[in-house]
Amino acid sequence: MEGIIDFFREPWTFEFMQRGLLAAAIVSAVAAIVGSLVILKGMAFIGDALPHASFGGVAVAFALGESLYIGGGIAALLTALAIGFISRRGVIRNDTAIGIIFVGAFALGILIVSRQDNYTGDLFSFVFGNVLAVSWNDVWLTAAVAAFVVLIVLLFYKELLFNAFDPTMAQASGIPVAWIEYGLLVLLALVTVIAMQTVGIVLVVALLVTPAATAQLLTRRLSTMMLVGAAIGVTSSVVGLYVAWYADVSASAAIVLTATAAFIAAFLFAPARGAVWRGGARDA
Amino acid sequence: MSERADGPTTWALDISDVSAGYDGHKALEGVTFRIEPGCLAGLVGPNGAGKSTLIKIVLGMLKPWSGEVSIFGRAGKPRPGSVSYTPQVDLVDWQFPVTVSDVVLMGRYGGLGVVRRPGVRDREIAASALERVRLTAMADRQIGELSGGERRRALIARALTQQGDLMLLDEPFAGLDAAAQHDLISLFQSLVTEGKTLFIATHDLSCVDEDFDHAVLLNKHVIAFGRPADVFTTESLNEAYDRHLMVVRSGQSTYIGL
């Protein structure tokens, strides 16, 4: 019995694991909340593009010796606004515009890094994530940004919901849909910045999309989808960190794969909507 | 200012010499017609006739290049939300996680202003709109669990919570079977007896001909407007549809089709 308790307690006797858990839990909760809106609006590709584009800013900040967060944040914001601007003009397809901009910014990052002679380990922790290397400062910054994002979602919940569900009617009702669209992109940029350190650029989209998509299979209202998604994200962080500790594997990959497993389970077995029950009904 | 004192009543909708379009491309030219209050009016015309453009103008989502729109005597750019509106069903994501009562409550959002939440009174209005379209029992269902006819009624309930006297409905009959369509028309007729004015864009000319009070036949300009029987002449229909329509009248019924 004590063995079991020790098994569960051991990882958290180390402070870097406590910090890692806090950062991962905060990030995955807020990513699921914003991610719910992202998947409902079909913006998953933008959710992948912003983290990649922010790498350009991270690299510029690294070369200049400035804060990598601020560099990544500025790049993510600029990319978000550029995508919003171009897609509202309607000259080229939205996803084409996204593809052009984010790969350009990412390539800029690679170009700059290729000229750096000094140690680039910090940069690679942004690409692949290094949740166990976060400092207390990182944790507080993450918590502050996450609190701000949640506050904005709470304040503008009504507008975000209406615009995601029925933008035509929202606009006809006098809701400022253009501002809501840009605002959502800015929220996405903020989540990107705090998620980069935790799971890394290439896996941010998983935190945005996977827990939210799992929650959509289990709920029938946006507000509960956000809460259930956040709970799945937090649970995946805890389970993922255990897996990382005992199997000695990458924490970010373990967190993401735990979330993926949760999605597969919900996809197969969600009440009424699971593939297993639906498959049976179709055969009958 | 308002020199149009010739009518016995204020018109529910008075469109006068409106031209409009997008990116220099003209979609409407010199459109003029009026709809009197308390009637069921249809907006018909082929694809690309400018119906959507006209709807956007009446909703205040698009500014006409020239001409004037006046709704119940109130001229100028229509106030957003002053006209109750139901968009085409295929513009709505039916898998979205919202319940039927959430959707109906959205009709109140525009009038609340940014950040403010719907209150008890808004919920009462939404509940009575749901009752009006006989969907109270479905209030807590996810919106996609409703049948085709029920979905239309949910969107109409949402439009009712906007409490506009003019209701603009975009293709409410598309994809409905005959029974659901008749059900919807009797709902429309009872709304009209309660004082609403309904202006409905539709492809179903036979239905407008049989059950509506007024029709506007549009193809970039107004080809005819007035009582359906006067509007749907072979001559006018041929002009609007470029001779692609067939009109068969037999007794009380009219069949108009491709």
mmCIF file of N, CA and C in Angstrom, chain A residues 64-163:
data_model
loop_
_atom_site.group_PDB
_atom_site.id
_atom_site.type_symbol
_atom_site.label_atom_id
_atom_site.label_comp_id
_atom_site.label_asym_id
_atom_site.label_seq_id
_atom_site.Cartn_x
_atom_site.Cartn_y
_atom_site.Cartn_z
ATOM 1 N N LEU A 64 19.227 38.913 -30.845
ATOM 2 C CA LEU A 64 19.391 40.245 -30.258
ATOM 3 C C LEU A 64 19.630 40.180 -28.763
ATOM 4 N N GLY A 65 19.541 38.980 -28.193
ATOM 5 C CA GLY A 65 19.712 38.837 -26.759
ATOM 6 C C GLY A 65 18.526 39.356 -25.953
ATOM 7 N N GLU A 66 17.341 39.400 -26.584
ATOM 8 C CA GLU A 66 16.128 39.860 -25.890
ATOM 9 C C GLU A 66 15.330 38.657 -25.376
ATOM 10 N N SER A 67 14.212 38.950 -24.675
ATOM 11 C CA SER A 67 13.367 37.881 -24.136
ATOM 12 C C SER A 67 12.755 37.057 -25.272
ATOM 13 N N LEU A 68 12.928 35.739 -25.185
ATOM 14 C CA LEU A 68 12.386 34.865 -26.233
ATOM 15 C C LEU A 68 10.857 34.909 -26.237
ATOM 16 N N TYR A 69 10.252 35.039 -25.043
ATOM 17 C CA TYR A 69 8.780 35.136 -24.946
ATOM 18 C C TYR A 69 8.271 36.336 -25.724
ATOM 19 N N ILE A 70 8.926 37.488 -25.484
ATOM 20 C CA ILE A 70 8.454 38.714 -26.131
ATOM 21 C C ILE A 70 8.640 38.610 -27.639
ATOM 22 N N GLY A 71 9.786 38.069 -28.062
ATOM 23 C CA GLY A 71 10.024 37.885 -29.495
ATOM 24 C C GLY A 71 8.966 36.986 -30.119
ATOM 25 N N GLY A 72 8.713 35.842 -29.480
ATOM 26 C CA GLY A 72 7.709 34.904 -29.987
ATOM 27 C C GLY A 72 6.320 35.519 -29.979
ATOM 28 N N GLY A 73 6.029 36.275 -28.908
ATOM 29 C CA GLY A 73 4.715 36.906 -28.775
ATOM 30 C C GLY A 73 4.458 37.907 -29.877
ATOM 31 N N ILE A 74 5.482 38.750 -30.148
ATOM 32 C CA ILE A 74 5.319 39.769 -31.198
ATOM 33 C C ILE A 74 5.107 39.090 -32.550
ATOM 34 N N ALA A 75 5.906 38.056 -32.831
ATOM 35 C CA ALA A 75 5.763 37.356 -34.113
ATOM 36 C C ALA A 75 4.384 36.705 -34.233
ATOM 37 N N ALA A 76 3.916 36.090 -33.146
ATOM 38 C CA ALA A 76 2.596 35.449 -33.183
ATOM 39 C C ALA A 76 1.501 36.483 -33.411
ATOM 40 N N LEU A 77 1.594 37.626 -32.724
ATOM 41 C CA LEU A 77 0.580 38.674 -32.882
ATOM 42 C C LEU A 77 0.572 39.222 -34.305
ATOM 43 N N LEU A 78 1.781 39.524 -34.820
ATOM 44 C CA LEU A 78 1.855 40.060 -36.186
ATOM 45 C C LEU A 78 1.272 39.063 -37.187
ATOM 46 N N THR A 79 1.607 37.782 -36.998
ATOM 47 C CA THR A 79 1.087 36.761 -37.906
ATOM 48 C C THR A 79 -0.434 36.682 -37.807
ATOM 49 N N ALA A 80 -0.936 36.708 -36.576
ATOM 50 C CA ALA A 80 -2.386 36.639 -36.373
ATOM 51 C C ALA A 80 -3.079 37.796 -37.087
ATOM 52 N N LEU A 81 -2.537 39.006 -36.929
ATOM 53 C CA LEU A 81 -3.167 40.170 -37.547
ATOM 54 C C LEU A 81 -3.047 40.099 -39.072
ATOM 55 N N ALA A 82 -1.899 39.636 -39.563
ATOM 56 C CA ALA A 82 -1.719 39.524 -41.018
ATOM 57 C C ALA A 82 -2.713 38.520 -41.600
ATOM 58 N N ILE A 83 -2.894 37.389 -40.907
ATOM 59 C CA ILE A 83 -3.850 36.381 -41.384
ATOM 60 C C ILE A 83 -5.263 36.961 -41.382
ATOM 61 N N GLY A 84 -5.610 37.643 -40.298
ATOM 62 C CA GLY A 84 -6.937 38.260 -40.206
ATOM 63 C C GLY A 84 -7.159 39.263 -41.320
ATOM 64 N N PHE A 85 -6.136 40.079 -41.565
ATOM 65 C CA PHE A 85 -6.243 41.124 -42.591
ATOM 66 C C PHE A 85 -6.399 40.502 -43.979
ATOM 67 N N ILE A 86 -5.504 39.560 -44.313
ATOM 68 C CA ILE A 86 -5.526 38.968 -45.652
ATOM 69 C C ILE A 86 -6.821 38.196 -45.892
ATOM 70 N N SER A 87 -7.273 37.437 -44.882
ATOM 71 C CA SER A 87 -8.472 36.624 -45.111
ATOM 72 C C SER A 87 -9.713 37.493 -45.224
ATOM 73 N N ARG A 88 -9.703 38.698 -44.644
ATOM 74 C CA ARG A 88 -10.862 39.583 -44.804
ATOM 75 C C ARG A 88 -10.879 40.233 -46.185
ATOM 76 N N ARG A 89 -9.697 40.330 -46.834
ATOM 77 C CA ARG A 89 -9.655 40.920 -48.167
ATOM 78 C C ARG A 89 -10.226 39.954 -49.205
ATOM 79 N N GLY A 90 -10.062 38.656 -48.950
ATOM 80 C CA GLY A 90 -10.669 37.665 -49.838
ATOM 81 C C GLY A 90 -10.036 37.567 -51.213
ATOM 82 N N VAL A 91 -8.779 37.983 -51.356
ATOM 83 C CA VAL A 91 -8.130 37.905 -52.671
ATOM 84 C C VAL A 91 -7.636 36.485 -52.935
ATOM 85 N N ILE A 92 -6.973 35.896 -51.923
ATOM 86 C CA ILE A 92 -6.585 34.502 -52.054
ATOM 87 C C ILE A 92 -7.258 33.722 -50.928
ATOM 88 N N ARG A 93 -7.282 32.410 -51.080
ATOM 89 C CA ARG A 93 -7.932 31.588 -50.066
ATOM 90 C C ARG A 93 -7.224 31.731 -48.732
ATOM 91 N N ASN A 94 -8.059 31.683 -47.685
ATOM 92 C CA ASN A 94 -7.599 31.847 -46.318
ATOM 93 C C ASN A 94 -6.438 30.910 -45.977
ATOM 94 N N ASP A 95 -6.599 29.614 -46.284
ATOM 95 C CA ASP A 95 -5.574 28.650 -45.870
ATOM 96 C C ASP A 95 -4.293 28.841 -46.672
ATOM 97 N N THR A 96 -4.418 29.336 -47.909
ATOM 98 C CA THR A 96 -3.222 29.645 -48.698
ATOM 99 C C THR A 96 -2.435 30.770 -48.028
ATOM 100 N N ALA A 97 -3.154 31.822 -47.636
ATOM 101 C CA ALA A 97 -2.501 32.957 -46.969
ATOM 102 C C ALA A 97 -1.777 32.495 -45.705
ATOM 103 N N ILE A 98 -2.436 31.643 -44.929
ATOM 104 C CA ILE A 98 -1.843 31.143 -43.689
ATOM 105 C C ILE A 98 -0.561 30.369 -44.002
ATOM 106 N N GLY A 99 -0.643 29.488 -45.017
ATOM 107 C CA GLY A 99 0.516 28.686 -45.391
ATOM 108 C C GLY A 99 1.703 29.550 -45.782
ATOM 109 N N ILE A 100 1.447 30.579 -46.581
ATOM 110 C CA ILE A 100 2.540 31.448 -47.028
ATOM 111 C C ILE A 100 3.190 32.153 -45.842
ATOM 112 N N ILE A 101 2.359 32.739 -44.984
ATOM 113 C CA ILE A 101 2.904 33.573 -43.911
ATOM 114 C C ILE A 101 3.667 32.733 -42.886
ATOM 115 N N PHE A 102 3.091 31.613 -42.449
ATOM 116 C CA PHE A 102 3.735 30.933 -41.329
ATOM 117 C C PHE A 102 5.020 30.235 -41.746
ATOM 118 N N VAL A 103 5.054 29.683 -42.954
ATOM 119 C CA VAL A 103 6.289 29.040 -43.385
ATOM 120 C C VAL A 103 7.371 30.090 -43.591
ATOM 121 N N GLY A 104 6.984 31.264 -44.108
ATOM 122 C CA GLY A 104 7.948 32.356 -44.270
ATOM 123 C C GLY A 104 8.584 32.739 -42.946
ATOM 124 N N ALA A 105 7.737 32.921 -41.927
ATOM 125 C CA ALA A 105 8.254 33.331 -40.620
ATOM 126 C C ALA A 105 9.110 32.228 -39.998
ATOM 127 N N PHE A 106 8.698 30.988 -40.189
ATOM 128 C CA PHE A 106 9.451 29.854 -39.630
ATOM 129 C C PHE A 106 10.824 29.762 -40.314
ATOM 130 N N ALA A 107 10.837 29.940 -41.649
ATOM 131 C CA ALA A 107 12.094 29.892 -42.400
ATOM 132 C C ALA A 107 13.027 31.005 -41.941
ATOM 133 N N LEU A 108 12.458 32.171 -41.646
ATOM 134 C CA LEU A 108 13.269 33.275 -41.132
ATOM 135 C C LEU A 108 13.975 32.841 -39.845
ATOM 136 N N GLY A 109 13.237 32.145 -38.990
ATOM 137 C CA GLY A 109 13.815 31.642 -37.744
ATOM 138 C C GLY A 109 14.984 30.700 -38.027
ATOM 139 N N ILE A 110 14.815 29.773 -38.963
ATOM 140 C CA ILE A 110 15.871 28.807 -39.295
ATOM 141 C C ILE A 110 17.095 29.540 -39.846
ATOM 142 N N LEU A 111 16.816 30.537 -40.710
ATOM 143 C CA LEU A 111 17.900 31.322 -41.304
ATOM 144 C C LEU A 111 18.744 31.974 -40.213
ATOM 145 N N ILE A 112 18.079 32.591 -39.253
ATOM 146 C CA ILE A 112 18.810 33.289 -38.195
ATOM 147 C C ILE A 112 19.593 32.304 -37.330
ATOM 148 N N VAL A 113 18.934 31.204 -36.987
ATOM 149 C CA VAL A 113 19.597 30.210 -36.137
ATOM 150 C C VAL A 113 20.837 29.643 -36.831
ATOM 151 N N SER A 114 20.748 29.475 -38.160
ATOM 152 C CA SER A 114 21.871 28.882 -38.892
ATOM 153 C C SER A 114 23.109 29.781 -38.846
ATOM 154 N N ARG A 115 22.938 31.058 -38.517
ATOM 155 C CA ARG A 115 24.062 31.983 -38.433
ATOM 156 C C ARG A 115 24.596 32.103 -37.006
ATOM 157 N N GLN A 116 23.929 31.444 -36.050
ATOM 158 C CA GLN A 116 24.347 31.569 -34.649
ATOM 159 C C GLN A 116 25.454 30.578 -34.339
ATOM 160 N N ASP A 117 26.550 31.084 -33.778
ATOM 161 C CA ASP A 117 27.642 30.202 -33.417
ATOM 162 C C ASP A 117 27.491 29.693 -31.985
ATOM 163 N N ASN A 118 26.846 30.520 -31.137
ATOM 164 C CA ASN A 118 26.772 30.132 -29.718
ATOM 165 C C ASN A 118 25.705 29.070 -29.499
ATOM 166 N N TYR A 119 25.610 28.612 -28.286
ATOM 167 C CA TYR A 119 24.759 27.484 -27.935
ATOM 168 C C TYR A 119 23.281 27.808 -28.185
ATOM 169 N N THR A 120 22.592 26.922 -28.901
ATOM 170 C CA THR A 120 21.199 27.187 -29.264
ATOM 171 C C THR A 120 20.237 26.244 -28.547
ATOM 172 N N GLY A 121 20.682 25.693 -27.423
ATOM 173 C CA GLY A 121 19.825 24.771 -26.668
ATOM 174 C C GLY A 121 18.497 25.395 -26.256
ATOM 175 N N ASP A 122 18.540 26.688 -25.836
ATOM 176 C CA ASP A 122 17.309 27.379 -25.447
ATOM 177 C C ASP A 122 16.300 27.389 -26.584
ATOM 178 N N LEU A 123 16.834 27.611 -27.798
ATOM 179 C CA LEU A 123 15.944 27.663 -28.958
ATOM 180 C C LEU A 123 15.268 26.311 -29.170
ATOM 181 N N PHE A 124 16.044 25.252 -28.998
ATOM 182 C CA PHE A 124 15.446 23.950 -29.258
ATOM 183 C C PHE A 124 14.421 23.565 -28.201
ATOM 184 N N SER A 125 14.562 24.137 -26.995
ATOM 185 C CA SER A 125 13.518 23.872 -26.009
ATOM 186 C C SER A 125 12.213 24.550 -26.434
ATOM 187 N N PHE A 126 12.303 25.590 -27.267
ATOM 188 C CA PHE A 126 11.076 26.201 -27.785
ATOM 189 C C PHE A 126 10.478 25.358 -28.913
ATOM 190 N N VAL A 127 11.330 24.675 -29.641
ATOM 191 C CA VAL A 127 10.812 23.878 -30.759
ATOM 192 C C VAL A 127 10.165 22.586 -30.249
ATOM 193 N N PHE A 128 10.877 21.904 -29.345
ATOM 194 C CA PHE A 128 10.365 20.604 -28.903
ATOM 195 C C PHE A 128 9.773 20.635 -27.499
ATOM 196 N N GLY A 129 9.878 21.786 -26.830
ATOM 197 C CA GLY A 129 9.295 21.924 -25.501
ATOM 198 C C GLY A 129 10.190 21.327 -24.444
ATOM 199 N N ASN A 130 10.221 21.983 -23.293
ATOM 200 C CA ASN A 130 11.007 21.441 -22.188
ATOM 201 C C ASN A 130 10.334 21.880 -20.900
ATOM 202 N N VAL A 131 9.214 21.221 -20.601
ATOM 203 C CA VAL A 131 8.373 21.666 -19.492
ATOM 204 C C VAL A 131 9.109 21.517 -18.164
ATOM 205 N N LEU A 132 10.083 20.630 -18.102
ATOM 206 C CA LEU A 132 10.775 20.405 -16.834
ATOM 207 C C LEU A 132 11.879 21.432 -16.597
ATOM 208 N N ALA A 133 12.076 22.323 -17.592
ATOM 209 C CA ALA A 133 13.104 23.349 -17.429
ATOM 210 C C ALA A 133 12.491 24.710 -17.104
ATOM 211 N N VAL A 134 11.166 24.782 -16.899
ATOM 212 C CA VAL A 134 10.556 26.098 -16.655
ATOM 213 C C VAL A 134 10.967 26.604 -15.267
ATOM 214 N N SER A 135 11.187 27.915 -15.184
ATOM 215 C CA SER A 135 11.548 28.547 -13.909
ATOM 216 C C SER A 135 10.263 29.017 -13.216
ATOM 217 N N TRP A 136 10.382 29.424 -11.951
ATOM 218 C CA TRP A 136 9.200 29.979 -11.287
ATOM 219 C C TRP A 136 8.728 31.226 -12.012
ATOM 220 N N ASN A 137 9.664 32.010 -12.553
ATOM 221 C CA ASN A 137 9.272 33.184 -13.330
ATOM 222 C C ASN A 137 8.403 32.795 -14.524
ATOM 223 N N ASP A 138 8.826 31.713 -15.208
ATOM 224 C CA ASP A 138 8.014 31.219 -16.328
ATOM 225 C C ASP A 138 6.616 30.842 -15.859
ATOM 226 N N VAL A 139 6.543 30.183 -14.708
ATOM 227 C CA VAL A 139 5.240 29.743 -14.194
ATOM 228 C C VAL A 139 4.344 30.941 -13.904
ATOM 229 N N TRP A 140 4.921 31.980 -13.263
ATOM 230 C CA TRP A 140 4.074 33.151 -12.937
ATOM 231 C C TRP A 140 3.633 33.866 -14.203
ATOM 232 N N LEU A 141 4.550 33.988 -15.171
ATOM 233 C CA LEU A 141 4.191 34.639 -16.434
ATOM 234 C C LEU A 141 3.061 33.861 -17.119
ATOM 235 N N THR A 142 3.235 32.540 -17.148
ATOM 236 C CA THR A 142 2.205 31.677 -17.746
ATOM 237 C C THR A 142 0.861 31.873 -17.052
ATOM 238 N N ALA A 143 0.877 31.897 -15.717
ATOM 239 C CA ALA A 143 -0.368 32.045 -14.956
ATOM 240 C C ALA A 143 -1.023 33.397 -15.240
ATOM 241 N N ALA A 144 -0.191 34.459 -15.331
ATOM 242 C CA ALA A 144 -0.753 35.791 -15.558
ATOM 243 C C ALA A 144 -1.385 35.882 -16.943
ATOM 244 N N VAL A 145 -0.693 35.384 -17.960
ATOM 245 C CA VAL A 145 -1.239 35.436 -19.326
ATOM 246 C C VAL A 145 -2.506 34.586 -19.407
ATOM 247 N N ALA A 146 -2.461 33.389 -18.798
ATOM 248 C CA ALA A 146 -3.624 32.496 -18.822
ATOM 249 C C ALA A 146 -4.825 33.149 -18.145
ATOM 250 N N ALA A 147 -4.592 33.816 -17.013
ATOM 251 C CA ALA A 147 -5.689 34.476 -16.298
ATOM 252 C C ALA A 147 -6.301 35.570 -17.165
ATOM 253 N N PHE A 148 -5.436 36.310 -17.873
ATOM 254 C CA PHE A 148 -5.929 37.368 -18.749
ATOM 255 C C PHE A 148 -6.805 36.774 -19.865
ATOM 256 N N VAL A 149 -6.319 35.687 -20.480
ATOM 257 C CA VAL A 149 -7.074 35.065 -21.580
ATOM 258 C C VAL A 149 -8.442 34.581 -21.082
ATOM 259 N N VAL A 150 -8.457 33.933 -19.919
ATOM 260 C CA VAL A 150 -9.721 33.417 -19.380
ATOM 261 C C VAL A 150 -10.673 34.572 -19.071
ATOM 262 N N LEU A 151 -10.129 35.659 -18.527
ATOM 263 C CA LEU A 151 -10.965 36.825 -18.213
ATOM 264 C C LEU A 151 -11.625 37.370 -19.479
ATOM 265 N N ILE A 152 -10.844 37.480 -20.563
ATOM 266 C CA ILE A 152 -11.396 37.998 -21.822
ATOM 267 C C ILE A 152 -12.484 37.059 -22.360
ATOM 268 N N VAL A 153 -12.229 35.744 -22.277
ATOM 269 C CA VAL A 153 -13.239 34.790 -22.762
ATOM 270 C C VAL A 153 -14.516 34.919 -21.930
ATOM 271 N N LEU A 154 -14.380 35.093 -20.628
ATOM 272 C CA LEU A 154 -15.565 35.245 -19.780
ATOM 273 C C LEU A 154 -16.330 36.519 -20.124
ATOM 274 N N LEU A 155 -15.599 37.614 -20.298
ATOM 275 C CA LEU A 155 -16.256 38.897 -20.578
ATOM 276 C C LEU A 155 -16.986 38.875 -21.910
ATOM 277 N N PHE A 156 -16.338 38.277 -22.924
ATOM 278 C CA PHE A 156 -16.904 38.332 -24.270
ATOM 279 C C PHE A 156 -17.477 36.980 -24.704
ATOM 280 N N TYR A 157 -17.835 36.151 -23.740
ATOM 281 C CA TYR A 157 -18.345 34.814 -24.046
ATOM 282 C C TYR A 157 -19.524 34.874 -25.020
ATOM 283 N N LYS A 158 -20.454 35.748 -24.735
ATOM 284 C CA LYS A 158 -21.655 35.886 -25.556
ATOM 285 C C LYS A 158 -21.290 36.198 -27.013
ATOM 286 N N GLU A 159 -20.381 37.139 -27.218
ATOM 287 C CA GLU A 159 -19.988 37.518 -28.578
ATOM 288 C C GLU A 159 -19.208 36.388 -29.258
ATOM 289 N N LEU A 160 -18.297 35.748 -28.506
ATOM 290 C CA LEU A 160 -17.501 34.661 -29.076
ATOM 291 C C LEU A 160 -18.396 33.501 -29.489
ATOM 292 N N LEU A 161 -19.365 33.180 -28.649
ATOM 293 C CA LEU A 161 -20.309 32.104 -28.950
ATOM 294 C C LEU A 161 -21.127 32.417 -30.197
ATOM 295 N N PHE A 162 -21.708 33.617 -30.226
ATOM 296 C CA PHE A 162 -22.585 34.000 -31.334
ATOM 297 C C PHE A 162 -21.805 34.003 -32.648
ATOM 298 N N ASN A 163 -20.610 34.598 -32.623
ATOM 299 C CA ASN A 163 -19.813 34.698 -33.836
ATOM 300 C C ASN A 163 -19.339 33.333 -34.327
#
